[in-house]
Amino acid sequence: MIYKNHPMVSKVVFGRGSFNQLEDILSPNRKGRKAPFIYYVDDVFKGNHWLTSRIRLSYLDKIIYVSTKEEPKTSQIDKYVEDIILEYSELPSGIIGIGGGTVMDISKAVSLMLTNKGESKDYQGWDKIKHPGIYHVGIPTISGTGAEVSRTTILTGPERKLGINSDYTPFDQVILDPELTKDVPKDQWFYTGMDCYVHCVESLNGTYLNAFSQSYGEKALSLCKEVFIEDSLTREEAQDKLMMASWHGGMSIAYSQVGVAHAMSYGLGFLLGIKHGIGNCIVFDHLEDYYPEGVALFKKMKEKHGITLPKGICAELSQNEFDKMIDVALSLEPLWENAIGKNWQKEMTRARLLELYKKM
């Protein structure tokens, strides 16, 4: 048995107001006046003085506001990288992502592609990155994705939706400030929080399960139950705990994998552009056959918070479009092996996937 030597985020700071320390954290990593810090910031914060006033720009530093209406594409990453190469004479001192999973994935991907030649689509998959990226920092403003701690950056390419999974993907530094999540809309709070919940259920019920992933998964699941089921937490406590649930949920995948919901959600995302959090919810709602206890609790949480999921999203699709979604889902072999086992192809046939997608 050869065990994987997984990387982890080397530095993390947690605490309400810790975002105020950003300048002190970054300054030792500045490589000179011509090597800027590039900030990718969710455009929901454009004009938000409460947040942006604490990003101190020096020399050639730059803020790039990112729309999160769509999930990141390989073509988008390639354009960001090209813009940096054309605008600056030296590589940036660092890439800083401030936002949700989309923005953090963009930041990780840009960092990697600045030091690895070619197009980002060529690196989708596992362990294709050959050179460390430049210094990159993740600052989540919503909790649940686990992107702040994961070794992947999920991108939609011309042929598939798949992460750049590598030992060089995790952030060098993460700042966890629960205050930054205070204005998240309720629906988005739920969908993204459920991304963490589904991480836990899929990891804890998978064939890859081991004590490492189990310890993180169980803690994340417990925190999710506190936040979404119990009524004993203050608003601030719920923010703190959901941020840590996201961290633990992301860590639970390090020596494990996700499963059916994520694989099928990737298909929805690739074909229909449905964002990851809500896509997971739409799929998970129909997976009683695979995660009976997890789905039952999900439905309870959905009802408790008054969440109504979209219906009929696949009603008008052609067979060719269903086939595209099925192709994307079936390409994620590690997810299926974790969910069902080594002989997963016998159970998860194209006909079975078609049956499930038609329910949505």
Coordinates of N, CA, C and O in Angstrom, one line a residue, residues 118-196:
G118 N 0.8 26.4 -21.3 CA -0.3 25.8 -22.0 C -1.6 26.4 -21.5 O -1.7 27.4 -20.8
E119 N -2.7 25.7 -21.8 CA -4.0 26.1 -21.5 C -4.5 25.3 -20.2 O -4.2 24.2 -20.0
S120 N -5.4 26.0 -19.5 CA -5.9 25.3 -18.2 C -6.7 24.1 -18.5 O -6.6 23.2 -17.6
K121 N -7.3 24.0 -19.6 CA -8.1 22.7 -19.9 C -7.2 21.5 -20.0 O -7.7 20.4 -19.7
D122 N -5.9 21.7 -20.3 CA -5.0 20.6 -20.4 C -4.6 20.0 -19.0 O -4.0 18.9 -18.9
Y123 N -5.0 20.8 -18.0 CA -4.6 20.3 -16.6 C -5.8 19.9 -15.8 O -5.6 19.5 -14.6
Q124 N -7.0 19.8 -16.4 CA -8.1 19.3 -15.7 C -7.9 17.8 -15.5 O -7.6 17.0 -16.4
G125 N -8.1 17.3 -14.3 CA -7.9 16.0 -13.9 C -7.1 15.9 -12.6 O -7.0 16.8 -11.8
W126 N -6.3 14.8 -12.5 CA -5.6 14.6 -11.3 C -4.1 14.6 -11.5 O -3.6 13.9 -12.4
D127 N -3.4 15.4 -10.8 CA -1.9 15.4 -10.7 C -1.2 15.7 -12.0 O -0.2 15.1 -12.3
K128 N -1.8 16.6 -12.8 CA -1.1 17.0 -14.1 C -0.2 18.3 -13.9 O 0.6 18.5 -14.8
I129 N -0.4 19.0 -12.8 CA 0.4 20.2 -12.6 C 1.8 19.8 -12.2 O 2.0 19.0 -11.3
K130 N 2.8 20.4 -12.9 CA 4.2 20.0 -12.7 C 5.0 21.0 -11.8 O 6.0 20.6 -11.3
H131 N 4.5 22.2 -11.8 CA 5.3 23.3 -11.1 C 4.4 24.0 -10.1 O 3.3 24.3 -10.3
P132 N 5.0 24.4 -8.9 CA 4.2 25.1 -7.9 C 3.7 26.4 -8.5 O 4.4 27.1 -9.3
G133 N 2.5 26.8 -8.1 CA 2.0 28.1 -8.5 C 2.6 29.2 -7.7 O 3.5 29.0 -6.8
I134 N 2.3 30.5 -8.0 CA 2.8 31.5 -7.2 C 2.0 31.6 -5.9 O 0.9 31.0 -5.7
Y135 N 2.5 32.4 -4.9 CA 1.9 32.5 -3.6 C 0.4 32.9 -3.8 O 0.1 33.8 -4.5
H136 N -0.5 32.2 -3.1 CA -1.9 32.5 -3.3 C -2.7 32.3 -1.9 O -2.3 31.5 -1.1
V137 N -3.6 33.2 -1.8 CA -4.3 33.4 -0.5 C -5.8 33.3 -0.7 O -6.3 33.9 -1.7
G138 N -6.5 32.6 0.2 CA -8.0 32.5 0.1 C -8.7 33.1 1.2 O -8.3 32.9 2.4
I139 N -9.7 33.9 0.9 CA -10.4 34.6 2.0 C -11.9 34.4 1.7 O -12.5 35.1 0.9
P140 N -12.5 33.3 2.3 CA -13.9 33.1 2.0 C -14.9 34.1 2.6 O -14.7 34.5 3.7
T141 N -15.9 34.5 1.8 CA -16.9 35.4 2.3 C -18.3 34.7 2.3 O -19.3 35.3 2.6
I142 N -18.3 33.4 2.1 CA -19.5 32.5 2.3 C -18.9 31.2 2.7 O -17.8 30.8 2.4
S143 N -19.7 30.4 3.5 CA -19.2 29.2 4.0 C -19.9 28.0 3.5 O -21.1 28.0 3.3
G144 N -19.1 26.9 3.2 CA -19.7 25.7 2.7 C -19.0 24.9 1.7 O -19.0 23.7 1.6
T145 N -18.3 25.7 0.8 CA -17.7 25.0 -0.4 C -16.5 24.1 -0.1 O -16.2 23.2 -0.7
G146 N -15.8 24.5 1.0 CA -14.5 23.8 1.3 C -13.4 24.2 0.3 O -12.3 23.7 0.4
A147 N -13.7 25.1 -0.6 CA -12.6 25.5 -1.6 C -11.4 26.2 -0.9 O -10.3 26.1 -1.4
E148 N -11.6 26.7 0.3 CA -10.5 27.3 1.0 C -9.5 26.4 1.5 O -8.3 26.7 1.8
V149 N -9.8 25.1 1.5 CA -8.9 24.1 2.0 C -8.6 22.9 1.1 O -7.8 22.1 1.3
S150 N -9.3 22.9 0.0 CA -9.2 21.7 -0.9 C -8.0 21.8 -1.9 O -7.4 22.8 -2.1
R151 N -7.7 20.6 -2.5 CA -6.6 20.5 -3.4 C -7.1 20.5 -4.8 O -6.5 20.0 -5.7
T152 N -8.2 21.2 -5.1 CA -8.8 21.2 -6.4 C -9.3 22.6 -6.7 O -9.6 23.4 -5.8
T153 N -9.4 22.9 -8.0 CA -10.1 24.1 -8.5 C -11.0 23.7 -9.6 O -10.5 23.3 -10.6
I154 N -12.3 23.8 -9.4 CA -13.3 23.3 -10.3 C -13.5 24.3 -11.5 O -13.9 25.4 -11.3
L155 N -13.3 23.8 -12.7 CA -13.4 24.6 -13.9 C -14.3 23.9 -14.9 O -14.2 22.7 -15.1
T156 N -15.1 24.7 -15.7 CA -15.8 24.1 -16.8 C -15.0 24.4 -18.1 O -14.7 25.5 -18.4
G157 N -14.6 23.3 -18.7 CA -13.8 23.4 -19.9 C -14.7 23.1 -21.2 O -15.9 23.0 -21.0
P158 N -14.1 23.1 -22.3 CA -14.9 22.9 -23.6 C -15.5 21.5 -23.6 O -16.5 21.3 -24.3
E159 N -15.0 20.5 -22.9 CA -15.5 19.2 -23.0 C -16.0 18.6 -21.7 O -16.8 17.6 -21.7
R160 N -15.7 19.3 -20.6 CA -16.1 18.7 -19.3 C -16.0 19.7 -18.2 O -15.3 20.7 -18.3
K161 N -16.7 19.4 -17.1 CA -16.5 20.2 -15.8 C -15.7 19.3 -14.9 O -16.1 18.2 -14.5
L162 N -14.5 19.8 -14.6 CA -13.6 18.9 -13.8 C -12.5 19.8 -13.1 O -12.1 20.8 -13.7
G163 N -12.1 19.4 -12.0 CA -11.1 20.2 -11.2 C -9.7 20.0 -11.7 O -9.3 19.0 -12.4
I164 N -8.8 21.0 -11.4 CA -7.4 20.8 -11.5 C -7.0 20.4 -10.1 O -6.8 21.1 -9.2
N165 N -6.8 19.0 -9.9 CA -6.5 18.4 -8.7 C -5.0 18.2 -8.6 O -4.5 17.4 -9.4
S166 N -4.4 18.8 -7.6 CA -2.9 18.7 -7.6 C -2.4 19.0 -6.2 O -3.1 19.7 -5.4
D167 N -1.2 18.6 -5.9 CA -0.5 19.0 -4.6 C -0.2 20.4 -4.5 O 0.1 20.9 -3.4
Y168 N -0.2 21.1 -5.7 CA 0.1 22.6 -5.7 C -1.1 23.5 -5.6 O -0.9 24.7 -5.6
T169 N -2.3 22.9 -5.6 CA -3.5 23.7 -5.7 C -3.8 24.4 -4.4 O -4.3 25.5 -4.4
P170 N -3.7 23.7 -3.2 CA -4.1 24.4 -2.0 C -3.5 25.7 -1.7 O -2.3 26.0 -2.1
F171 N -4.2 26.6 -1.1 CA -3.7 27.9 -0.7 C -2.5 27.9 0.2 O -2.4 27.0 1.0
D172 N -1.6 28.9 0.1 CA -0.5 29.0 1.0 C -1.0 29.7 2.3 O -0.3 29.5 3.3
Q173 N -2.0 30.5 2.2 CA -2.5 31.2 3.4 C -4.0 31.3 3.2 O -4.5 31.6 2.1
V174 N -4.7 31.1 4.3 CA -6.2 31.3 4.3 C -6.5 32.2 5.5 O -5.9 32.1 6.6
I175 N -7.4 33.1 5.3 CA -7.9 34.0 6.4 C -9.4 33.7 6.5 O -10.2 33.9 5.6
L176 N -9.8 33.2 7.7 CA -11.2 32.8 8.0 C -11.7 33.8 9.0 O -11.5 33.8 10.2
D177 N -12.5 34.8 8.4 CA -13.1 35.8 9.2 C -14.6 35.7 9.0 O -15.2 36.1 8.0
P178 N -15.3 35.1 10.0 CA -16.8 34.9 9.9 C -17.6 36.1 9.7 O -18.7 36.1 9.2
E179 N -17.1 37.3 10.1 CA -17.8 38.6 9.9 C -18.1 38.8 8.4 O -19.0 39.5 8.0
L180 N -17.2 38.3 7.5 CA -17.3 38.6 6.1 C -18.5 37.9 5.5 O -18.9 38.2 4.4
T181 N -19.2 37.0 6.2 CA -20.3 36.2 5.7 C -21.7 36.9 6.2 O -22.7 36.3 5.9
K182 N -21.6 38.0 6.8 CA -22.8 38.6 7.5 C -23.9 39.0 6.5 O -25.1 39.0 6.9
D183 N -23.6 39.3 5.3 CA -24.7 39.8 4.4 C -25.1 38.7 3.3 O -25.7 39.1 2.3
V184 N -24.7 37.5 3.5 CA -25.1 36.5 2.5 C -26.6 36.3 2.4 O -27.2 36.1 3.5
P185 N -27.2 36.3 1.3 CA -28.7 36.1 1.1 C -29.0 34.7 1.6 O -28.2 33.7 1.5
K186 N -30.2 34.6 2.2 CA -30.6 33.3 2.8 C -30.5 32.1 1.9 O -30.0 31.0 2.3
D187 N -31.1 32.2 0.7 CA -31.0 31.1 -0.2 C -29.6 30.6 -0.5 O -29.3 29.4 -0.5
Q188 N -28.7 31.6 -0.8 CA -27.3 31.3 -1.1 C -26.7 30.7 0.1 O -25.8 29.8 0.0
W189 N -27.0 31.2 1.3 CA -26.4 30.6 2.6 C -26.8 29.2 2.7 O -26.0 28.3 3.1
F190 N -28.0 28.8 2.4 CA -28.5 27.5 2.5 C -27.8 26.6 1.4 O -27.3 25.5 1.7
Y191 N -27.8 27.0 0.1 CA -27.3 26.2 -0.9 C -25.8 25.9 -0.7 O -25.3 24.8 -0.9
T192 N -25.1 26.9 -0.3 CA -23.6 26.7 -0.1 C -23.3 25.9 1.2 O -22.4 25.1 1.2
G193 N -24.1 26.2 2.2 CA -24.0 25.3 3.4 C -24.3 23.9 3.1 O -23.7 23.0 3.7
M194 N -25.3 23.6 2.2 CA -25.6 22.2 1.9 C -24.5 21.6 1.1 O -24.4 20.4 1.1
D195 N -23.7 22.4 0.4 CA -22.5 21.8 -0.3 C -21.6 21.1 0.7 O -21.1 20.0 0.5
C196 N -21.4 21.8 1.9 CA -20.7 21.2 3.0 C -21.4 19.9 3.5 O -20.7 18.9 3.7

